[in-house]
C-alpha cells in the first residue's frame, strides 16, 4: 500500500481542478436481481429502488 504526503494530495487536487474534473455520479439499481455465483443461494432479496452513492453517507459495520 502506498502512502502519500499532504503536499502530494494537494498537488493532485490542483491537477484535478485544472483538468475540470468532476466526479461521476453513481446510481445503484437495487431493484435488479442480484448476481448469484454457482453454488450459492439467496434466501431473500428485498428490492430497494435506486441508491445514489455518496461515500459520506455510507459506513461499514
mmCIF file of N, CA and C in Angstrom:
data_model
loop_
_atom_site.group_PDB
_atom_site.id
_atom_site.type_symbol
_atom_site.label_atom_id
_atom_site.label_comp_id
_atom_site.label_asym_id
_atom_site.label_seq_id
_atom_site.Cartn_x
_atom_site.Cartn_y
_atom_site.Cartn_z
ATOM 1 N N UNK A 1 0.846 -1.178 0.000
ATOM 2 C CA UNK A 1 0.000 0.000 0.000
ATOM 3 C C UNK A 1 0.887 1.235 0.000
ATOM 4 N N UNK A 2 0.567 2.194 -0.831
ATOM 5 C CA UNK A 2 1.340 3.426 -0.909
ATOM 6 C C UNK A 2 0.773 4.467 0.043
ATOM 7 N N UNK A 3 1.646 5.306 0.545
ATOM 8 C CA UNK A 3 1.200 6.440 1.351
ATOM 9 C C UNK A 3 1.616 7.713 0.638
ATOM 10 N N UNK A 4 0.814 8.734 0.790
ATOM 11 C CA UNK A 4 1.064 9.996 0.115
ATOM 12 C C UNK A 4 1.147 11.112 1.144
ATOM 13 N N UNK A 5 1.986 12.087 0.866
ATOM 14 C CA UNK A 5 2.113 13.228 1.764
ATOM 15 C C UNK A 5 0.978 14.214 1.500
ATOM 16 N N UNK A 6 0.787 15.129 2.426
ATOM 17 C CA UNK A 6 -0.229 16.165 2.261
ATOM 18 C C UNK A 6 0.080 16.989 1.017
ATOM 19 N N UNK A 7 1.353 17.256 0.782
ATOM 20 C CA UNK A 7 1.748 18.025 -0.402
ATOM 21 C C UNK A 7 1.363 17.323 -1.693
ATOM 22 N N UNK A 8 1.568 16.008 -1.738
ATOM 23 C CA UNK A 8 1.201 15.252 -2.933
ATOM 24 C C UNK A 8 -0.312 15.270 -3.149
ATOM 25 N N UNK A 9 -1.069 15.163 -2.085
ATOM 26 C CA UNK A 9 -2.523 15.196 -2.211
ATOM 27 C C UNK A 9 -2.994 16.575 -2.662
ATOM 28 N N UNK A 10 -2.339 17.630 -2.181
ATOM 29 C CA UNK A 10 -2.672 18.978 -2.639
ATOM 30 C C UNK A 10 -2.374 19.130 -4.122
ATOM 31 N N UNK A 11 -1.243 18.585 -4.567
ATOM 32 C CA UNK A 11 -0.895 18.643 -5.988
ATOM 33 C C UNK A 11 -1.934 17.902 -6.826
ATOM 34 N N UNK A 12 -2.381 16.768 -6.337
ATOM 35 C CA UNK A 12 -3.409 16.012 -7.048
ATOM 36 C C UNK A 12 -4.695 16.825 -7.141
ATOM 37 N N UNK A 13 -5.090 17.461 -6.047
ATOM 38 C CA UNK A 13 -6.291 18.285 -6.050
ATOM 39 C C UNK A 13 -6.200 19.427 -7.044
ATOM 40 N N UNK A 14 -5.051 20.081 -7.107
ATOM 41 C CA UNK A 14 -4.846 21.182 -8.055
ATOM 42 C C UNK A 14 -4.921 20.658 -9.485
ATOM 43 N N UNK A 15 -4.276 19.518 -9.749
ATOM 44 C CA UNK A 15 -4.289 18.942 -11.095
ATOM 45 C C UNK A 15 -5.711 18.588 -11.526
ATOM 46 N N UNK A 16 -6.503 18.036 -10.612
ATOM 47 C CA UNK A 16 -7.883 17.697 -10.945
ATOM 48 C C UNK A 16 -8.708 18.947 -11.228
ATOM 49 N N UNK A 17 -8.488 20.009 -10.462
ATOM 50 C CA UNK A 17 -9.201 21.266 -10.706
ATOM 51 C C UNK A 17 -8.818 21.855 -12.051
ATOM 52 N N UNK A 18 -7.529 21.843 -12.381
ATOM 53 C CA UNK A 18 -7.076 22.392 -13.658
ATOM 54 C C UNK A 18 -7.632 21.602 -14.840
ATOM 55 N N UNK A 19 -7.862 20.320 -14.645
ATOM 56 C CA UNK A 19 -8.393 19.470 -15.711
ATOM 57 C C UNK A 19 -9.924 19.513 -15.758
ATOM 58 N N UNK A 20 -10.541 20.368 -14.927
ATOM 59 C CA UNK A 20 -12.007 20.463 -14.836
ATOM 60 C C UNK A 20 -12.637 19.105 -14.557
ATOM 61 N N UNK A 21 -12.009 18.335 -13.670
ATOM 62 C CA UNK A 21 -12.515 17.015 -13.311
ATOM 63 C C UNK A 21 -13.742 17.146 -12.440
ATOM 64 N N UNK A 22 -14.769 16.393 -12.769
ATOM 65 C CA UNK A 22 -15.944 16.297 -11.909
ATOM 66 C C UNK A 22 -16.213 14.818 -11.660
ATOM 67 N N UNK A 23 -16.464 14.443 -10.429
ATOM 68 C CA UNK A 23 -16.705 13.029 -10.138
ATOM 69 C C UNK A 23 -17.982 12.534 -10.807
ATOM 70 N N UNK A 24 -17.987 11.278 -11.167
ATOM 71 C CA UNK A 24 -19.144 10.656 -11.798
ATOM 72 C C UNK A 24 -20.178 10.334 -10.723
ATOM 73 N N UNK A 25 -21.427 10.651 -11.011
ATOM 74 C CA UNK A 25 -22.494 10.287 -10.086
ATOM 75 C C UNK A 25 -22.853 8.828 -10.328
ATOM 76 N N UNK A 26 -22.896 8.051 -9.259
ATOM 77 C CA UNK A 26 -23.170 6.621 -9.372
ATOM 78 C C UNK A 26 -24.526 6.319 -8.755
ATOM 79 N N UNK A 27 -25.375 5.654 -9.520
ATOM 80 C CA UNK A 27 -26.667 5.199 -9.025
ATOM 81 C C UNK A 27 -26.694 3.680 -9.120
ATOM 82 N N UNK A 28 -27.016 3.030 -8.013
ATOM 83 C CA UNK A 28 -27.077 1.572 -7.957
ATOM 84 C C UNK A 28 -28.542 1.154 -7.999
ATOM 85 N N UNK A 29 -28.871 0.280 -8.943
ATOM 86 C CA UNK A 29 -30.238 -0.205 -9.095
ATOM 87 C C UNK A 29 -30.464 -1.369 -8.133
ATOM 88 N N UNK A 30 -31.115 -1.099 -7.018
ATOM 89 C CA UNK A 30 -31.369 -2.137 -6.011
ATOM 90 C C UNK A 30 -32.609 -2.964 -6.334
ATOM 91 N N UNK A 31 -33.267 -2.670 -7.463
ATOM 92 C CA UNK A 31 -34.398 -3.476 -7.909
ATOM 93 C C UNK A 31 -33.946 -4.629 -8.803
ATOM 94 N N UNK A 32 -32.712 -4.581 -9.277
ATOM 95 C CA UNK A 32 -32.193 -5.628 -10.160
ATOM 96 C C UNK A 32 -31.990 -6.921 -9.380
ATOM 97 N N UNK A 33 -32.095 -8.032 -10.082
ATOM 98 C CA UNK A 33 -31.828 -9.318 -9.446
ATOM 99 C C UNK A 33 -30.347 -9.409 -9.106
ATOM 100 N N UNK A 34 -30.004 -9.917 -7.928
ATOM 101 C CA UNK A 34 -28.597 -9.999 -7.530
ATOM 102 C C UNK A 34 -27.852 -11.057 -8.335
ATOM 103 N N UNK A 35 -26.542 -10.849 -8.505
ATOM 104 C CA UNK A 35 -25.686 -11.863 -9.131
ATOM 105 C C UNK A 35 -25.473 -12.977 -8.114
ATOM 106 N N UNK A 36 -25.732 -14.199 -8.521
ATOM 107 C CA UNK A 36 -25.592 -15.340 -7.613
ATOM 108 C C UNK A 36 -24.554 -16.292 -8.199
ATOM 109 N N UNK A 37 -23.364 -16.371 -7.597
ATOM 110 C CA UNK A 37 -22.336 -17.294 -8.099
ATOM 111 C C UNK A 37 -22.804 -18.748 -8.006
ATOM 112 N N UNK A 38 -22.226 -19.606 -8.857
ATOM 113 C CA UNK A 38 -22.560 -21.032 -8.837
ATOM 114 C C UNK A 38 -22.348 -21.606 -7.440
ATOM 115 N N UNK A 39 -23.311 -22.368 -6.981
ATOM 116 C CA UNK A 39 -23.205 -22.998 -5.671
ATOM 117 C C UNK A 39 -23.720 -22.134 -4.532
ATOM 118 N N UNK A 40 -24.085 -20.901 -4.811
ATOM 119 C CA UNK A 40 -24.609 -20.003 -3.784
ATOM 120 C C UNK A 40 -26.125 -19.913 -3.940
ATOM 121 N N UNK A 41 -26.781 -19.411 -2.913
ATOM 122 C CA UNK A 41 -28.219 -19.177 -2.994
ATOM 123 C C UNK A 41 -28.558 -17.909 -2.218
ATOM 124 N N UNK A 42 -29.703 -17.339 -2.552
ATOM 125 C CA UNK A 42 -30.186 -16.140 -1.865
ATOM 126 C C UNK A 42 -31.465 -16.514 -1.144
ATOM 127 N N UNK A 43 -31.510 -16.277 0.157
ATOM 128 C CA UNK A 43 -32.713 -16.592 0.925
ATOM 129 C C UNK A 43 -33.789 -15.539 0.711
ATOM 130 N N UNK A 44 -33.374 -14.280 0.617
ATOM 131 C CA UNK A 44 -34.344 -13.202 0.448
ATOM 132 C C UNK A 44 -33.656 -12.018 -0.212
ATOM 133 N N UNK A 45 -34.348 -11.393 -1.170
ATOM 134 C CA UNK A 45 -33.849 -10.169 -1.793
ATOM 135 C C UNK A 45 -34.963 -9.140 -1.742
ATOM 136 N N UNK A 46 -34.742 -8.079 -0.986
ATOM 137 C CA UNK A 46 -35.733 -7.019 -0.891
ATOM 138 C C UNK A 46 -35.328 -5.911 -1.847
ATOM 139 N N UNK A 47 -36.208 -5.611 -2.780
ATOM 140 C CA UNK A 47 -35.916 -4.559 -3.752
ATOM 141 C C UNK A 47 -35.959 -3.214 -3.039
ATOM 142 N N UNK A 48 -34.997 -2.365 -3.372
ATOM 143 C CA UNK A 48 -34.880 -1.110 -2.645
ATOM 144 C C UNK A 48 -34.859 0.133 -3.504
ATOM 145 N N UNK A 49 -35.175 0.011 -4.789
ATOM 146 C CA UNK A 49 -35.198 1.175 -5.659
ATOM 147 C C UNK A 49 -33.799 1.626 -6.035
ATOM 148 N N UNK A 50 -33.666 2.897 -6.339
ATOM 149 C CA UNK A 50 -32.383 3.467 -6.757
ATOM 150 C C UNK A 50 -31.629 4.004 -5.541
ATOM 151 N N UNK A 51 -30.354 3.656 -5.458
ATOM 152 C CA UNK A 51 -29.494 4.138 -4.378
ATOM 153 C C UNK A 51 -28.439 5.037 -4.996
ATOM 154 N N UNK A 52 -28.439 6.311 -4.633
ATOM 155 C CA UNK A 52 -27.460 7.268 -5.152
ATOM 156 C C UNK A 52 -26.247 7.238 -4.231
ATOM 157 N N UNK A 53 -25.131 6.729 -4.757
ATOM 158 C CA UNK A 53 -23.917 6.522 -3.961
ATOM 159 C C UNK A 53 -23.333 7.846 -3.511
ATOM 160 N N UNK A 54 -23.079 7.947 -2.214
ATOM 161 C CA UNK A 54 -22.375 9.079 -1.630
ATOM 162 C C UNK A 54 -21.564 8.507 -0.473
ATOM 163 N N UNK A 55 -20.253 8.480 -0.623
ATOM 164 C CA UNK A 55 -19.391 7.858 0.380
ATOM 165 C C UNK A 55 -19.564 8.493 1.759
ATOM 166 N N UNK A 56 -19.978 9.752 1.819
ATOM 167 C CA UNK A 56 -20.168 10.419 3.105
ATOM 168 C C UNK A 56 -21.352 9.827 3.876
ATOM 169 N N UNK A 57 -22.270 9.166 3.165
ATOM 170 C CA UNK A 57 -23.462 8.617 3.812
ATOM 171 C C UNK A 57 -23.381 7.114 4.051
ATOM 172 N N UNK A 58 -22.221 6.515 3.804
ATOM 173 C CA UNK A 58 -22.079 5.063 3.930
ATOM 174 C C UNK A 58 -21.049 4.755 5.003
ATOM 175 N N UNK A 59 -21.380 3.823 5.895
ATOM 176 C CA UNK A 59 -20.448 3.415 6.946
ATOM 177 C C UNK A 59 -20.355 1.898 6.961
ATOM 178 N N UNK A 60 -19.190 1.391 7.292
ATOM 179 C CA UNK A 60 -19.000 -0.043 7.421
ATOM 180 C C UNK A 60 -19.349 -0.471 8.834
ATOM 181 N N UNK A 61 -19.878 -1.648 8.980
ATOM 182 C CA UNK A 61 -20.244 -2.168 10.302
ATOM 183 C C UNK A 61 -19.140 -3.052 10.782
#
